[in-house]
Short mmCIF file of C-alpha atoms and ligand atoms in Angstrom, two decimals:
data_model
loop_
_atom_site.label_atom_id
_atom_site.label_comp_id
_atom_site.label_asym_id
_atom_site.label_seq_id
_atom_site.Cartn_x
_atom_site.Cartn_y
_atom_site.Cartn_z
CA LEU J 232 5.94 32.85 4.50
CA ASN J 233 7.56 30.66 1.71
CA ILE J 234 9.61 33.00 -0.55
CA HIS J 235 10.63 32.50 -4.47
CA SER J 236 12.45 34.80 -6.53
CA THR J 237 12.78 34.54 -9.99
CA ALA J 238 15.29 37.16 -12.25
CA LEU J 239 13.42 38.54 -15.38
CA TYR J 240 14.90 39.24 -18.83
CA ASP J 241 13.37 41.36 -21.62
CA ALA J 242 13.41 40.01 -25.23
CA HIS J 243 17.10 41.14 -26.08
CA ASP J 244 18.06 38.81 -22.55
CA LYS J 245 18.75 42.10 -20.70
CA ARG J 246 17.52 41.62 -16.97
CA MET J 247 14.51 44.24 -16.31
CA GLY J 248 14.70 42.69 -12.15
CA THR J 249 13.46 40.19 -10.57
CA LEU J 250 9.88 38.97 -9.96
CA ILE J 251 9.77 38.10 -5.56
CA ILE J 252 6.50 35.89 -4.97
CA PHE J 253 6.11 35.70 -1.00
CA HIS J 254 3.14 33.29 -0.22
CA ASP J 255 1.78 33.20 2.74
CA ILE J 256 1.19 29.70 4.24
CA THR J 257 0.23 30.27 7.86
CA ARG J 258 -3.01 28.98 7.07
CA ILE J 259 -2.21 25.89 5.63
CA ARG J 260 0.38 25.20 8.71
CA LEU J 261 -2.66 26.03 11.20
CA LEU J 262 -4.87 23.19 9.55
CA GLU J 263 -2.34 20.84 8.50
CA SER J 264 -1.94 21.28 12.94
CA MET J 265 -5.39 20.99 12.97
CA HIS J 266 -6.00 17.83 11.53
CA LYS J 267 -2.92 16.23 13.63
CA ASP J 268 -4.67 17.73 17.11
CA PHE J 269 -8.25 15.95 15.29
CA ALA J 270 -6.43 12.65 15.01
CA ALA J 271 -5.15 13.03 18.89
CA ASN J 272 -8.50 14.22 20.31
CA VAL J 273 -10.78 11.42 18.69
CA SER J 274 -8.60 8.83 20.01
CA HIS J 275 -7.94 9.46 23.10
CA GLU J 276 -12.33 9.97 23.03
CA LEU J 277 -12.89 6.88 21.74
CA LYS J 278 -10.64 5.10 24.84
CA THR J 279 -12.37 6.40 26.88
CA PRO J 280 -15.39 4.20 26.40
CA LEU J 281 -14.14 1.54 25.56
CA THR J 282 -12.43 1.15 28.62
CA THR J 283 -16.46 1.08 30.17
CA ILE J 284 -16.57 -1.26 27.93
CA LYS J 285 -13.66 -3.69 28.44
CA GLY J 286 -15.11 -3.19 32.37
CA PHE J 287 -17.82 -4.23 31.89
CA ILE J 288 -16.34 -7.26 29.81
CA GLU J 289 -14.75 -8.33 33.11
CA THR J 290 -17.87 -7.94 35.22
CA LEU J 291 -20.09 -9.77 33.79
CA GLN J 292 -16.92 -12.51 32.81
CA GLN J 293 -16.72 -12.67 36.95
CA MET J 294 -20.50 -12.90 37.43
CA MET J 295 -20.90 -16.01 35.00
CA ALA J 296 -18.00 -17.58 37.16
CA ASP J 297 -20.16 -16.70 40.41
CA SER J 298 -23.41 -18.12 38.81
CA GLN J 299 -22.20 -20.88 36.61
CA SER J 300 -24.59 -23.56 38.41
CA ALA J 301 -27.46 -21.24 37.48
CA LEU J 302 -26.93 -21.32 33.41
CA THR J 303 -27.46 -24.57 31.44
CA GLN J 304 -24.17 -25.16 30.39
CA ASP J 305 -24.80 -24.52 26.65
CA SER J 306 -26.09 -21.34 27.17
CA ALA J 307 -22.99 -20.84 28.95
CA VAL J 308 -20.71 -21.65 26.74
CA GLN J 309 -22.15 -19.56 24.55
CA PHE J 310 -22.14 -16.21 26.69
CA GLY J 311 -18.55 -17.33 27.61
CA ARG J 312 -17.82 -17.59 23.56
CA PHE J 313 -19.53 -14.24 22.89
CA LEU J 314 -17.68 -12.79 25.68
CA GLY J 315 -14.64 -13.85 24.07
CA ILE J 316 -15.40 -12.02 20.82
CA ILE J 317 -16.16 -8.92 22.75
CA GLU J 318 -12.85 -9.06 24.32
CA LYS J 319 -10.56 -9.57 21.66
CA ASN J 320 -12.25 -6.95 19.67
CA VAL J 321 -11.97 -4.36 22.25
CA ASN J 322 -8.76 -4.99 22.71
CA ARG J 323 -7.90 -5.14 19.31
CA MET J 324 -9.56 -1.58 19.15
CA VAL J 325 -7.53 -0.31 22.20
CA ARG J 326 -4.33 -1.77 19.96
CA LEU J 327 -5.57 0.91 17.13
CA ILE J 328 -6.01 3.17 19.27
CA ASP J 329 -3.02 3.42 20.97
CA ASP J 330 -0.78 3.52 17.94
CA LEU J 331 -2.81 5.93 16.30
CA LEU J 332 -2.42 7.88 19.32
CA ALA J 333 1.34 6.82 18.94
CA LEU J 334 2.14 8.06 15.67
CA SER J 335 0.11 11.38 16.58
CA LYS J 336 2.09 12.61 19.24
CA LEU J 337 4.95 11.65 16.90
CA GLU J 338 4.06 13.66 13.97
CA ARG J 339 4.13 16.92 16.17
CA LEU J 340 7.35 16.43 17.86
CA LYS J 341 9.45 18.97 17.57
CA GLY J 342 13.13 18.20 17.49
CA THR J 343 13.69 20.12 20.30
CA ASP J 344 10.86 17.86 22.42
CA ILE J 345 13.46 14.56 21.87
CA GLN J 346 14.99 13.47 25.05
CA PHE J 347 18.86 12.91 23.18
CA GLU J 348 21.07 10.86 26.03
CA ALA J 349 23.85 9.14 25.11
CA HIS J 350 22.68 5.24 26.30
CA PRO J 351 24.26 2.14 26.50
CA LEU J 352 22.51 0.36 23.39
CA ALA J 353 23.38 -3.48 25.16
CA GLY J 354 21.24 -2.51 28.02
CA LEU J 355 18.71 -1.19 25.65
CA ILE J 356 18.15 -3.94 23.23
CA GLN J 357 18.51 -6.58 26.13
CA LYS J 358 15.47 -4.83 27.87
CA VAL J 359 13.26 -5.50 24.65
CA VAL J 360 14.45 -9.04 23.93
CA ARG J 361 14.04 -9.50 27.66
CA PHE J 362 10.19 -8.38 27.58
CA CYS J 363 9.65 -10.39 24.57
CA THR J 364 10.94 -13.98 25.74
CA ASP J 365 8.25 -15.16 26.44
CA ARG J 366 5.62 -14.97 23.70
CA ALA J 367 8.92 -15.88 21.84
CA GLN J 368 9.54 -19.19 23.23
CA SER J 369 5.92 -20.33 23.38
CA ARG J 370 6.48 -20.28 19.90
CA GLY J 371 9.92 -22.06 20.03
CA ILE J 372 11.66 -19.33 18.75
CA THR J 373 14.76 -18.50 19.80
CA MET J 374 16.58 -14.42 19.83
CA ASP J 375 20.28 -13.97 19.62
CA VAL J 376 21.38 -11.16 20.33
CA HIS J 377 25.00 -9.38 19.53
CA CYS J 378 25.51 -6.07 20.95
CA PRO J 379 29.10 -4.80 22.37
CA ASP J 380 28.43 -2.94 25.90
CA THR J 381 30.44 -0.83 24.56
CA ILE J 382 28.11 0.89 22.05
CA SER J 383 26.28 4.17 23.68
CA ALA J 384 24.08 6.21 21.15
CA MET J 385 22.42 9.14 21.42
CA VAL J 386 18.91 8.53 21.88
CA ASP J 387 15.36 9.16 23.17
CA PRO J 388 15.44 5.87 25.23
CA THR J 389 12.02 5.53 25.58
CA LEU J 390 11.43 6.20 21.29
CA MET J 391 14.35 3.59 20.47
CA GLU J 392 13.11 1.06 22.34
CA GLN J 393 9.40 0.89 20.77
CA ALA J 394 11.70 1.79 17.32
CA VAL J 395 13.42 -1.96 18.62
CA PHE J 396 9.98 -3.95 19.95
CA ASN J 397 8.30 -3.24 17.26
CA LEU J 398 10.63 -5.21 14.59
CA VAL J 399 11.53 -7.88 17.06
CA ASP J 400 7.52 -8.18 17.52
CA ASN J 401 6.92 -8.32 13.65
CA ALA J 402 9.63 -10.73 13.49
CA ILE J 403 8.19 -13.29 16.19
CA LYS J 404 4.42 -12.27 14.22
CA TYR J 405 5.70 -12.97 10.61
CA SER J 406 8.28 -16.39 11.20
CA GLY J 407 6.98 -19.52 11.67
CA GLU J 408 7.71 -22.24 14.52
CA GLY J 409 10.95 -22.88 15.59
CA VAL J 410 12.85 -20.17 13.68
CA CYS J 411 16.09 -17.85 15.16
CA ILE J 412 15.83 -14.68 15.15
CA SER J 413 19.32 -12.41 15.62
CA ILE J 414 19.83 -8.61 16.91
CA ASN J 415 23.27 -7.64 15.43
CA ALA J 416 24.30 -3.52 16.50
CA GLU J 417 27.50 -2.62 15.49
CA LEU J 418 29.50 0.14 14.93
CA LYS J 419 30.12 1.47 11.72
CA ASP J 420 31.41 4.33 10.40
CA ASP J 421 30.76 6.49 13.06
CA ASN J 422 27.56 5.28 12.30
CA ILE J 423 25.57 3.07 14.34
CA GLU J 424 23.70 -0.11 12.96
CA ILE J 425 21.22 -1.91 14.26
CA GLN J 426 19.74 -5.76 12.38
CA ILE J 427 16.75 -7.53 13.32
CA LYS J 428 16.87 -10.82 11.38
CA ASP J 429 15.02 -13.26 11.09
CA THR J 430 14.35 -16.30 9.24
CA GLY J 431 10.59 -16.49 8.25
CA GLN J 432 8.25 -15.53 5.33
CA GLY J 433 9.89 -12.57 4.37
CA ILE J 434 8.38 -9.82 1.87
CA ASP J 435 7.54 -10.29 -1.82
CA ALA J 436 10.15 -7.47 -3.71
CA ALA J 437 6.73 -5.59 -4.87
CA HIS J 438 5.82 -4.90 -1.16
CA LEU J 439 8.68 -4.07 0.46
CA PRO J 440 8.81 -0.23 -0.45
CA LYS J 441 5.07 0.00 1.02
CA VAL J 442 5.34 -2.14 4.35
CA PHE J 443 6.54 1.52 6.09
CA ASN J 444 3.30 3.09 4.91
CA ARG J 445 0.13 3.39 7.60
CA PHE J 446 -2.33 0.49 7.57
CA TYR J 447 -0.30 -1.31 4.77
CA ARG J 448 -0.22 -5.00 5.12
CA VAL J 449 0.81 -7.77 2.93
CA ASP J 450 -1.53 -10.16 4.19
CA LYS J 451 -4.46 -8.25 5.82
CA GLY J 452 -5.88 -11.29 7.44
CA ARG J 453 -2.22 -13.35 9.47
CA SER J 454 -1.43 -9.36 10.19
CA ARG J 455 -5.05 -8.98 12.38
CA ASP J 456 -5.04 -12.56 14.05
CA GLN J 457 -1.09 -11.84 14.85
CA GLY J 458 -3.08 -8.89 16.50
CA GLY J 459 -1.07 -6.35 14.29
CA THR J 460 -2.63 -3.49 12.99
CA GLY J 461 -0.78 -2.15 10.24
CA LEU J 462 1.01 0.93 12.50
CA GLY J 463 3.97 -0.89 13.44
CA LEU J 464 6.58 0.48 10.41
CA ALA J 465 5.42 3.64 10.21
CA ILE J 466 5.58 4.47 13.97
CA VAL J 467 9.61 2.89 13.64
CA LYS J 468 10.07 5.05 10.92
CA HIS J 469 8.84 8.34 12.07
CA ILE J 470 10.86 7.26 14.98
CA VAL J 471 14.27 6.77 13.09
CA GLN J 472 13.17 9.61 11.21
CA TYR J 473 13.43 11.79 14.47
CA HIS J 474 16.85 10.76 15.41
CA ASN J 475 17.99 11.27 11.89
CA GLY J 476 18.32 8.26 10.66
CA ARG J 477 17.64 5.65 8.35
CA ILE J 478 15.73 2.47 7.92
CA GLU J 479 16.22 0.12 5.24
CA VAL J 480 14.67 -3.40 5.07
CA GLU J 481 16.37 -6.85 2.36
CA SER J 482 13.96 -9.51 2.08
CA ARG J 483 12.76 -13.11 0.15
CA ARG J 484 10.12 -14.47 0.22
CA GLY J 485 10.17 -17.51 2.04
CA LYS J 486 13.85 -16.80 3.59
CA GLY J 487 13.21 -14.36 6.14
CA THR J 488 13.76 -10.34 6.45
CA CYS J 489 16.43 -7.84 8.09
CA PHE J 490 14.84 -4.87 9.15
CA THR J 491 18.74 -2.23 9.10
CA ILE J 492 18.10 1.57 11.20
CA THR J 493 21.76 2.95 11.13
CA LEU J 494 22.05 6.12 13.33
CA PRO J 495 24.39 8.35 13.25
CA GLY J 496 26.93 9.96 15.80
CA ALA J 497 28.18 6.37 17.23
CA ALA J 498 30.09 7.03 20.46
CA GLU J 499 32.39 4.36 21.88
CA MET J 500 32.18 4.52 26.14
CA GLU J 501 35.23 4.03 27.76
CA THR J 502 35.59 0.23 29.16
CA ALA J 503 35.91 -0.33 32.80
CA SER J 504 39.66 -1.59 32.55
CA GLY J 505 40.11 2.11 30.37
P1 LIG Y 263 0.93 -5.07 11.68
O1 LIG Y 263 0.94 -4.18 12.46
O2 LIG Y 263 0.42 -5.57 10.24
O3 LIG Y 263 2.32 -6.11 11.91
P2 LIG Y 263 3.20 -3.22 10.77
O4 LIG Y 263 3.60 -1.58 10.58
O5 LIG Y 263 4.21 -3.56 11.50
O6 LIG Y 263 1.90 -4.10 11.03
O7 LIG Y 263 4.01 -4.35 9.73
C1 LIG Y 263 2.62 -3.91 8.08
C2 LIG Y 263 3.20 -5.47 7.10
O8 LIG Y 263 4.65 -5.67 7.46
C3 LIG Y 263 2.92 -6.49 7.83
O9 LIG Y 263 1.95 -7.03 7.95
C4 LIG Y 263 3.66 -7.22 7.88
O10 LIG Y 263 3.35 -8.50 6.13
C5 LIG Y 263 4.85 -6.95 6.84
N1 LIG Y 263 6.40 -7.43 7.95
C6 LIG Y 263 6.60 -6.46 8.72
N2 LIG Y 263 7.70 -6.95 9.32
C7 LIG Y 263 7.60 -8.53 8.83
C8 LIG Y 263 8.85 -9.32 9.03
N3 LIG Y 263 9.73 -9.21 9.92
N4 LIG Y 263 8.59 -10.26 8.56
C9 LIG Y 263 7.41 -11.06 7.22
N5 LIG Y 263 6.77 -9.66 6.93
C10 LIG Y 263 6.46 -8.29 7.39
#
């Protein structure tokens, strides 16, 4: 129920009473919730046939490998190429559905659903970095991490890992060969700041305010080539907001980009030596 009240006065400014308006918003809330459930259901339903298609692609690839000699050289090449294209597109759809599902889950989360715990931040960041190392190395990108072992953050570790991963993953995707990505975490006035900074292609000022919007991509072609869905930063923003934090971005075209997550309620753990 939404309640608004306004004082009522007559022509001589004498108070006549109060107007109270009760607005029943049950239906609006119900429709919002149906809309969010719908997105989750559709995503689940789409995933099932895609999993079947993926299975058959793998079977066909295997059959082709087993019967190479039965095919002419040309048709074998064509077969392989077409199957590769189908596989790439199926994988793209799977990623898109996974991101849509993640976003729709986040939208339906209530504060009480989140499993906040005091978690060592260095471990969380290192885990993300380990996960991204192969891909970074294959592009000659180095990652430099600075995070004191003593910082502990009140987070849902799985969600915060996902947020940091999306930012590091973007830094790798949108930086050229051989650049350096630095990931720094520090305590600042009772808050924790996590910065993911790259020296990659950067983002024009005109695009900056929009990059957190769903499906917003500065360069659609490049994002697609890199396996992007346009949902990564929207997911990060939701996760950070659920932690009562904020996310900011600074960037200069051709110079690089820096994303800063600020989380409230910093805690410094006792070191082993006390
Ligand atoms: P995507 O799946 O396309 O990467 P995101 O929501 O993660 O979607 O990012 C939105 C857009 O913001 C990207 O398509 C890209 O244009 C831009 N972007 C994000 N991170 C960076 C970065 N570190 N450097 C340059 N551009 C970036």
